[in-house]
PDB file of C-alpha atoms and ligand atoms in Angstrom:
ATOM      1  CA  UNK H   1       0.000   0.000   0.000  1.00  0.00           C
ATOM      2  CA  UNK H   2       1.019   3.651   0.329  1.00  0.00           C
ATOM      3  CA  UNK H   3       4.820   3.381   0.338  1.00  0.00           C
ATOM      4  CA  UNK H   4       6.439   6.096   2.391  1.00  0.00           C
ATOM      5  CA  UNK H   5       3.823   7.184   4.872  1.00  0.00           C
ATOM      6  CA  UNK H   6       5.421   9.706   7.159  1.00  0.00           C
ATOM      7  CA  UNK H   7       4.876   9.200  10.895  1.00  0.00           C
ATOM      8  CA  UNK H   8       3.925  12.447  12.607  1.00  0.00           C
ATOM      9  CA  UNK H   9       5.559  12.059  16.000  1.00  0.00           C
ATOM     10  CA  UNK H  10       3.309  14.677  17.560  1.00  0.00           C
ATOM     11  CA  UNK H  11      -0.068  13.124  16.824  1.00  0.00           C
ATOM     12  CA  UNK H  12       0.450   9.502  15.668  1.00  0.00           C
ATOM     13  CA  UNK H  13       0.175   6.748  18.264  1.00  0.00           C
ATOM     14  CA  UNK H  14       1.208   3.094  18.074  1.00  0.00           C
ATOM     15  CA  UNK H  15      -1.110   0.728  19.962  1.00  0.00           C
ATOM     16  CA  UNK H  16       0.459  -2.638  20.804  1.00  0.00           C
ATOM     17  CA  UNK H  17      -2.363  -5.108  21.372  1.00  0.00           C
ATOM     18  CA  UNK H  18      -2.014  -8.162  23.644  1.00  0.00           C
ATOM     19  CA  UNK H  19       1.640  -9.066  23.035  1.00  0.00           C
ATOM     20  CA  UNK H  20       1.658 -11.611  25.848  1.00  0.00           C
ATOM     21  CA  UNK H  21       3.153 -15.117  26.115  1.00  0.00           C
ATOM     22  CA  UNK H  22      -0.353 -16.567  26.524  1.00  0.00           C
ATOM     23  CA  UNK H  23      -0.937 -15.809  22.783  1.00  0.00           C
ATOM     24  CA  UNK H  24       2.466 -17.031  21.577  1.00  0.00           C
ATOM     25  CA  UNK H  25       3.315 -20.540  20.329  1.00  0.00           C
ATOM     26  CA  UNK H  26       3.502 -22.654  23.503  1.00  0.00           C
ATOM     27  CA  UNK H  27       1.005 -20.401  25.310  1.00  0.00           C
ATOM     28  CA  UNK H  28      -2.566 -21.214  26.301  1.00  0.00           C
ATOM     29  CA  UNK H  29      -4.200 -19.607  23.231  1.00  0.00           C
ATOM     30  CA  UNK H  30      -1.427 -19.747  20.656  1.00  0.00           C
ATOM     31  CA  UNK H  31      -1.494 -17.588  17.559  1.00  0.00           C
ATOM     32  CA  UNK H  32       0.575 -19.267  14.815  1.00  0.00           C
ATOM     33  CA  UNK H  33       3.907 -17.466  14.330  1.00  0.00           C
ATOM     34  CA  UNK H  34       2.852 -14.882  16.940  1.00  0.00           C
ATOM     35  CA  UNK H  35       6.365 -14.408  18.286  1.00  0.00           C
ATOM     36  CA  UNK H  36       7.626 -13.227  14.861  1.00  0.00           C
ATOM     37  CA  UNK H  37       6.037  -9.820  15.422  1.00  0.00           C
ATOM     38  CA  UNK H  38       7.996  -8.889  18.545  1.00  0.00           C
ATOM     39  CA  UNK H  39      11.174  -7.624  16.787  1.00  0.00           C
ATOM     40  CA  UNK H  40       9.040  -5.764  14.220  1.00  0.00           C
ATOM     41  CA  UNK H  41       7.134  -3.981  16.997  1.00  0.00           C
ATOM     42  CA  UNK H  42      10.353  -3.220  18.882  1.00  0.00           C
ATOM     43  CA  UNK H  43      11.737  -1.453  15.812  1.00  0.00           C
ATOM     44  CA  UNK H  44       8.549   0.605  15.500  1.00  0.00           C
ATOM     45  CA  UNK H  45       8.698   1.508  19.203  1.00  0.00           C
ATOM     46  CA  UNK H  46      12.355   2.516  19.113  1.00  0.00           C
ATOM     47  CA  UNK H  47      12.680   4.138  15.676  1.00  0.00           C
ATOM     48  CA  UNK H  48       9.308   5.436  14.531  1.00  0.00           C
ATOM     49  CA  UNK H  49       6.753   6.333  17.169  1.00  0.00           C
ATOM     50  CA  UNK H  50       7.111   8.730  20.050  1.00  0.00           C
ATOM     51  CA  UNK H  51       3.683   7.944  21.476  1.00  0.00           C
ATOM     52  CA  UNK H  52       2.720   4.367  22.225  1.00  0.00           C
ATOM     53  CA  UNK H  53       0.396   2.375  24.418  1.00  0.00           C
ATOM     54  CA  UNK H  54      -0.070  -1.323  25.017  1.00  0.00           C
ATOM     55  CA  UNK H  55      -2.926  -3.544  26.112  1.00  0.00           C
ATOM     56  CA  UNK H  56      -2.984  -6.707  28.160  1.00  0.00           C
ATOM     57  CA  UNK H  57      -5.800  -9.221  27.969  1.00  0.00           C
ATOM     58  CA  UNK H  58      -6.433  -9.686  31.704  1.00  0.00           C
ATOM     59  CA  UNK H  59      -9.060 -12.202  32.793  1.00  0.00           C
ATOM     60  CA  UNK H  60      -9.990 -13.353  36.292  1.00  0.00           C
ATOM     61  CA  UNK H  61     -10.103 -17.146  36.846  1.00  0.00           C
ATOM     62  CA  UNK H  62     -13.486 -18.501  35.768  1.00  0.00           C
ATOM     63  CA  UNK H  63     -13.982 -15.751  33.157  1.00  0.00           C
ATOM     64  CA  UNK H  64     -17.141 -16.066  31.051  1.00  0.00           C
ATOM     65  CA  UNK H  65     -15.065 -16.388  27.843  1.00  0.00           C
ATOM     66  CA  UNK H  66     -13.379 -19.574  29.091  1.00  0.00           C
ATOM     67  CA  UNK H  67     -14.872 -22.862  27.845  1.00  0.00           C
ATOM     68  CA  UNK H  68     -14.023 -24.323  31.268  1.00  0.00           C
ATOM     69  CA  UNK H  69     -16.619 -21.973  32.819  1.00  0.00           C
ATOM     70  CA  UNK H  70     -19.459 -23.600  30.828  1.00  0.00           C
ATOM     71  CA  UNK H  71     -20.452 -27.200  31.549  1.00  0.00           C
ATOM     72  CA  UNK H  72     -20.242 -29.440  28.497  1.00  0.00           C
ATOM     73  CA  UNK H  73     -18.511 -26.831  26.311  1.00  0.00           C
ATOM     74  CA  UNK H  74     -15.155 -27.092  24.624  1.00  0.00           C
ATOM     75  CA  UNK H  75     -12.666 -24.480  23.530  1.00  0.00           C
ATOM     76  CA  UNK H  76     -13.589 -22.811  20.208  1.00  0.00           C
ATOM     77  CA  UNK H  77     -17.328 -23.627  20.596  1.00  0.00           C
ATOM     78  CA  UNK H  78     -19.646 -20.641  20.128  1.00  0.00           C
ATOM     79  CA  UNK H  79     -22.494 -19.908  22.547  1.00  0.00           C
ATOM     80  CA  UNK H  80     -25.105 -17.154  22.685  1.00  0.00           C
ATOM     81  CA  UNK H  81     -24.472 -14.481  25.338  1.00  0.00           C
ATOM     82  CA  UNK H  82     -26.609 -11.455  26.278  1.00  0.00           C
ATOM     83  CA  UNK H  83     -24.607  -9.200  23.914  1.00  0.00           C
ATOM     84  CA  UNK H  84     -24.302 -11.695  21.050  1.00  0.00           C
ATOM     85  CA  UNK H  85     -22.419 -14.853  20.147  1.00  0.00           C
ATOM     86  CA  UNK H  86     -19.296 -15.573  22.153  1.00  0.00           C
ATOM     87  CA  UNK H  87     -16.490 -17.887  21.092  1.00  0.00           C
ATOM     88  CA  UNK H  88     -15.290 -19.929  24.039  1.00  0.00           C
ATOM     89  CA  UNK H  89     -11.529 -19.973  24.469  1.00  0.00           C
ATOM     90  CA  UNK H  90      -9.089 -22.076  26.429  1.00  0.00           C
ATOM     91  CA  UNK H  91      -8.274 -20.478  29.809  1.00  0.00           C
ATOM     92  CA  UNK H  92      -5.793 -17.712  28.900  1.00  0.00           C
ATOM     93  CA  UNK H  93      -4.374 -14.385  30.080  1.00  0.00           C
ATOM     94  CA  UNK H  94      -5.221 -15.161  33.684  1.00  0.00           C
ATOM     95  CA  UNK H  95      -4.583 -12.193  35.962  1.00  0.00           C
ATOM     96  CA  UNK H  96      -1.294 -12.516  37.793  1.00  0.00           C
ATOM     97  CA  UNK H  97       0.022 -15.466  35.743  1.00  0.00           C
ATOM     98  CA  UNK H  98       3.430 -15.192  34.088  1.00  0.00           C
ATOM     99  CA  UNK H  99       1.900 -15.736  30.624  1.00  0.00           C
ATOM    100  CA  UNK H 100      -0.392 -12.732  31.108  1.00  0.00           C
ATOM    101  CA  UNK H 101       2.547 -10.334  31.468  1.00  0.00           C
ATOM    102  CA  UNK H 102       3.709  -8.332  28.475  1.00  0.00           C
ATOM    103  CA  UNK H 103       6.077 -10.501  26.426  1.00  0.00           C
ATOM    104  CA  UNK H 104       9.514 -10.361  28.082  1.00  0.00           C
ATOM    105  CA  UNK H 105      11.210  -9.436  24.769  1.00  0.00           C
ATOM    106  CA  UNK H 106       8.835  -6.558  24.044  1.00  0.00           C
ATOM    107  CA  UNK H 107      10.630  -3.261  24.547  1.00  0.00           C
ATOM    108  CA  UNK H 108       7.814  -1.566  26.430  1.00  0.00           C
ATOM    109  CA  UNK H 109       9.873   1.403  27.656  1.00  0.00           C
ATOM    110  CA  UNK H 110       8.099   3.694  25.205  1.00  0.00           C
ATOM    111  CA  UNK H 111       4.618   2.465  26.089  1.00  0.00           C
ATOM    112  CA  UNK H 112       3.265   5.332  28.146  1.00  0.00           C
ATOM    113  CA  UNK H 113       0.052   3.568  29.023  1.00  0.00           C
ATOM    114  CA  UNK H 114      -0.601  -0.113  29.624  1.00  0.00           C
ATOM    115  CA  UNK H 115      -4.312  -0.808  29.600  1.00  0.00           C
ATOM    116  CA  UNK H 116      -5.775  -4.018  30.954  1.00  0.00           C
ATOM    117  CA  UNK H 117      -9.034  -5.277  29.472  1.00  0.00           C
ATOM    118  CA  UNK H 118     -11.353  -8.226  29.887  1.00  0.00           C
ATOM    119  CA  UNK H 119     -11.211  -7.978  33.674  1.00  0.00           C
ATOM    120  CA  UNK H 120     -15.006  -8.007  34.176  1.00  0.00           C
ATOM    121  CA  UNK H 121     -15.841 -11.650  35.004  1.00  0.00           C
ATOM    122  CA  UNK H 122     -19.026 -11.700  32.922  1.00  0.00           C
ATOM    123  CA  UNK H 123     -17.973  -9.635  29.906  1.00  0.00           C
ATOM    124  CA  UNK H 124     -15.224 -10.152  27.322  1.00  0.00           C
ATOM    125  CA  UNK H 125     -13.321  -7.287  25.732  1.00  0.00           C
ATOM    126  CA  UNK H 126     -11.583  -7.950  22.425  1.00  0.00           C
ATOM    127  CA  UNK H 127     -11.380  -4.253  21.628  1.00  0.00           C
ATOM    128  CA  UNK H 128      -9.061  -1.864  23.432  1.00  0.00           C
ATOM    129  CA  UNK H 129     -11.853   0.756  23.202  1.00  0.00           C
ATOM    130  CA  UNK H 130     -15.199  -0.924  23.886  1.00  0.00           C
ATOM    131  CA  UNK H 131     -16.008  -4.130  25.703  1.00  0.00           C
ATOM    132  CA  UNK H 132     -17.934  -6.796  23.814  1.00  0.00           C
ATOM    133  CA  UNK H 133     -21.328  -5.378  24.819  1.00  0.00           C
ATOM    134  CA  UNK H 134     -20.383  -2.612  22.361  1.00  0.00           C
ATOM    135  CA  UNK H 135     -21.015   0.211  24.842  1.00  0.00           C
ATOM    136  CA  UNK H 136     -18.832  -0.109  27.941  1.00  0.00           C
ATOM    137  CA  UNK H 137     -15.784   2.081  27.366  1.00  0.00           C
ATOM    138  CA  UNK H 138     -12.305   1.071  28.498  1.00  0.00           C
ATOM    139  CA  UNK H 139     -11.268   4.742  28.670  1.00  0.00           C
ATOM    140  CA  UNK H 140      -8.620   4.441  25.942  1.00  0.00           C
ATOM    141  CA  UNK H 141     -10.439   6.793  23.559  1.00  0.00           C
ATOM    142  CA  UNK H 142     -10.444   9.520  26.206  1.00  0.00           C
ATOM    143  CA  UNK H 143      -6.760   9.031  26.962  1.00  0.00           C
ATOM    144  CA  UNK H 144      -5.833   9.258  23.270  1.00  0.00           C
ATOM    145  CA  UNK H 145      -8.009  12.312  22.706  1.00  0.00           C
ATOM    146  CA  UNK H 146      -6.570  14.078  25.752  1.00  0.00           C
ATOM    147  CA  UNK H 147      -3.081  13.361  24.404  1.00  0.00           C
ATOM    148  CA  UNK H 148      -3.928  14.978  21.039  1.00  0.00           C
ATOM    149  CA  UNK H 149      -3.814  11.744  19.051  1.00  0.00           C
ATOM    150  CA  UNK H 150      -5.173  11.863  15.505  1.00  0.00           C
ATOM    151  CA  UNK H 151      -4.050   8.636  13.872  1.00  0.00           C
ATOM    152  CA  UNK H 152      -3.812   5.215  15.479  1.00  0.00           C
ATOM    153  CA  UNK H 153      -1.494   2.489  14.180  1.00  0.00           C
ATOM    154  CA  UNK H 154      -2.245  -1.010  15.403  1.00  0.00           C
ATOM    155  CA  UNK H 155       0.087  -3.945  15.958  1.00  0.00           C
ATOM    156  CA  UNK H 156      -0.127  -7.130  18.023  1.00  0.00           C
ATOM    157  CA  UNK H 157      -2.383 -10.151  18.447  1.00  0.00           C
ATOM    158  CA  UNK H 158      -4.617 -11.451  17.203  1.00  0.00           C
ATOM    159  CA  UNK H 159      -5.194  -9.800  13.811  1.00  0.00           C
ATOM    160  CA  UNK H 160      -8.695 -11.281  13.505  1.00  0.00           C
ATOM    161  CA  UNK H 161      -9.874 -10.710  17.097  1.00  0.00           C
ATOM    162  CA  UNK H 162      -8.386  -8.132  19.435  1.00  0.00           C
ATOM    163  CA  UNK H 163      -6.526  -6.152  16.751  1.00  0.00           C
ATOM    164  CA  UNK H 164      -9.530  -6.146  14.404  1.00  0.00           C
ATOM    165  CA  UNK H 165     -11.986  -5.177  17.120  1.00  0.00           C
ATOM    166  CA  UNK H 166      -9.608  -2.485  18.348  1.00  0.00           C
ATOM    167  CA  UNK H 167      -9.342  -1.087  14.825  1.00  0.00           C
ATOM    168  CA  UNK H 168     -13.119  -0.990  14.613  1.00  0.00           C
ATOM    169  CA  UNK H 169     -13.274   0.765  17.999  1.00  0.00           C
ATOM    170  CA  UNK H 170     -10.637   3.259  16.907  1.00  0.00           C
ATOM    171  CA  UNK H 171     -12.690   4.197  13.845  1.00  0.00           C
ATOM    172  CA  UNK H 172     -15.758   4.585  16.044  1.00  0.00           C
ATOM    173  CA  UNK H 173     -13.783   6.756  18.468  1.00  0.00           C
ATOM    174  CA  UNK H 174     -12.888   9.068  15.571  1.00  0.00           C
ATOM    175  CA  UNK H 175      -9.291   8.139  14.749  1.00  0.00           C
ATOM    176  CA  UNK H 176      -7.743   7.602  11.343  1.00  0.00           C
ATOM    177  CA  UNK H 177      -6.878   3.939  11.713  1.00  0.00           C
ATOM    178  CA  UNK H 178      -4.052   1.806  10.284  1.00  0.00           C
ATOM    179  CA  UNK H 179      -3.119  -1.846  10.756  1.00  0.00           C
ATOM    180  CA  UNK H 180       0.571  -2.719  10.356  1.00  0.00           C
ATOM    181  CA  UNK H 181       0.242  -6.122   8.736  1.00  0.00           C
ATOM    182  CA  UNK H 182       3.703  -7.540   9.377  1.00  0.00           C
ATOM    183  CA  UNK H 183       3.302  -6.568  13.046  1.00  0.00           C
ATOM    184  CA  UNK H 184       0.218  -8.802  13.485  1.00  0.00           C
ATOM    185  CA  UNK H 185      -0.680 -12.488  13.114  1.00  0.00           C
ATOM    186  CA  UNK H 186      -4.121 -14.097  12.980  1.00  0.00           C
ATOM    187  CA  UNK H 187      -5.725 -17.066  14.748  1.00  0.00           C
ATOM    188  CA  UNK H 188      -7.650 -17.789  11.514  1.00  0.00           C
ATOM    189  CA  UNK H 189     -10.692 -19.709  12.711  1.00  0.00           C
ATOM    190  CA  UNK H 190     -12.746 -21.660  10.168  1.00  0.00           C
ATOM    191  CA  UNK H 191     -16.333 -20.404  10.013  1.00  0.00           C
ATOM    192  CA  UNK H 192     -19.506 -22.356   9.192  1.00  0.00           C
ATOM    193  CA  UNK H 193     -19.567 -20.764   5.724  1.00  0.00           C
ATOM    194  CA  UNK H 194     -16.050 -22.079   5.037  1.00  0.00           C
ATOM    195  CA  UNK H 195     -14.406 -18.661   5.193  1.00  0.00           C
ATOM    196  CA  UNK H 196     -11.873 -17.783   7.857  1.00  0.00           C
ATOM    197  CA  UNK H 197     -12.019 -15.147  10.563  1.00  0.00           C
ATOM    198  CA  UNK H 198      -8.950 -13.291   9.251  1.00  0.00           C
ATOM    199  CA  UNK H 199     -10.436 -12.861   5.751  1.00  0.00           C
ATOM    200  CA  UNK H 200     -13.744 -11.667   7.208  1.00  0.00           C
ATOM    201  CA  UNK H 201     -12.050  -9.263   9.611  1.00  0.00           C
ATOM    202  CA  UNK H 202      -9.970  -7.717   6.857  1.00  0.00           C
ATOM    203  CA  UNK H 203     -13.028  -7.207   4.665  1.00  0.00           C
ATOM    204  CA  UNK H 204     -14.947  -5.621   7.505  1.00  0.00           C
ATOM    205  CA  UNK H 205     -12.095  -3.226   8.325  1.00  0.00           C
ATOM    206  CA  UNK H 206     -11.519  -2.237   4.689  1.00  0.00           C
ATOM    207  CA  UNK H 207     -15.222  -1.402   4.530  1.00  0.00           C
ATOM    208  CA  UNK H 208     -14.787   0.895   7.536  1.00  0.00           C
ATOM    209  CA  UNK H 209     -11.930   2.773   5.879  1.00  0.00           C
ATOM    210  CA  UNK H 210      -9.054   1.179   7.804  1.00  0.00           C
ATOM    211  CA  UNK H 211      -5.723   1.266   5.928  1.00  0.00           C
ATOM    212  CA  UNK H 212      -3.502  -1.824   5.850  1.00  0.00           C
ATOM    213  CA  UNK H 213       0.202  -1.199   5.412  1.00  0.00           C
ATOM    214  CA  UNK H 214       3.579  -2.723   6.241  1.00  0.00           C
ATOM    215  CA  UNK H 215       6.136  -1.480   8.743  1.00  0.00           C
ATOM    216  CA  UNK H 216       8.600  -0.724   5.910  1.00  0.00           C
ATOM    217  CA  UNK H 217       6.062   1.732   4.494  1.00  0.00           C
ATOM    218  CA  UNK H 218       6.456   3.948   7.565  1.00  0.00           C
ATOM    219  CA  UNK H 219       9.134   6.613   7.345  1.00  0.00           C
TER     220      UNK H 219
HETATM  221  C1  VGL V 301      -7.850 -12.533  22.050  1.00  0.00           C
HETATM  222  C2  VGL V 301      -9.340 -14.273  21.983  1.00  0.00           C
HETATM  223  C3  VGL V 301      -9.586 -14.144  23.335  1.00  0.00           C
HETATM  224  C4  VGL V 301      -6.909 -11.651  21.310  1.00  0.00           C
HETATM  225  C5  VGL V 301      -8.086 -12.388  23.403  1.00  0.00           C
HETATM  226  O1  VGL V 301      -6.009 -11.044  21.945  1.00  0.00           O
HETATM  227  O2  VGL V 301      -7.042 -11.554  20.067  1.00  0.00           O
HETATM  228  N1  VGL V 301      -8.497 -13.469  21.347  1.00  0.00           N
HETATM  229  N2  VGL V 301      -8.959 -13.194  24.029  1.00  0.00           N
HETATM  230 ZN1   ZN V 302      -9.205 -13.059  26.138  1.00  0.00          ZN
END
């Protein structure tokens, strides 16, 4: 896409979504090749962006998104919930566990805010902006607005869940929104219609006006 997009260090913000061992190969909810993005994000944090924030998926034990909290259900089943269908996940990102920390190789020195989400026992939060009921705010939009942010660049995991939902939230919160493709990886779940979650997410985001680019495009 647009080769040579200049980063405006005053008003552009990098949001690093859920770069935690729980989502890496060997973790509880592994995203294939997830660890490959860490050096890419570190370069962006050190060489490109002055403003950055990070999120941590941060669930209490027994969280409603865990299959183990629902009798007779297995990970990756879908069940109806008050706010819509919920995919049930393996237990992951449990508050206080080592795998819920930011990834040890992530250079988080430039992350000025670390926001924890998904802490309400009964409600999941894929998006860094709005919890999965679509209305409860995490406060991130207010923080970014107060800081004078105009454009939000997203990196992290997973491209088809928390990154995609965060991009959607960013658009809704009024930001020009970009996804840095080589700084994300997808879970890629098969859907009943035979399509995969990453293809659907990308289509949805393109329809909302989100720009996909690569880290080398950023100058
Ligand atoms: C995520 C599923 C459940 C993510 C978090 O970070 O994309 N996916 N919780
Ligand atoms: Zn989660």
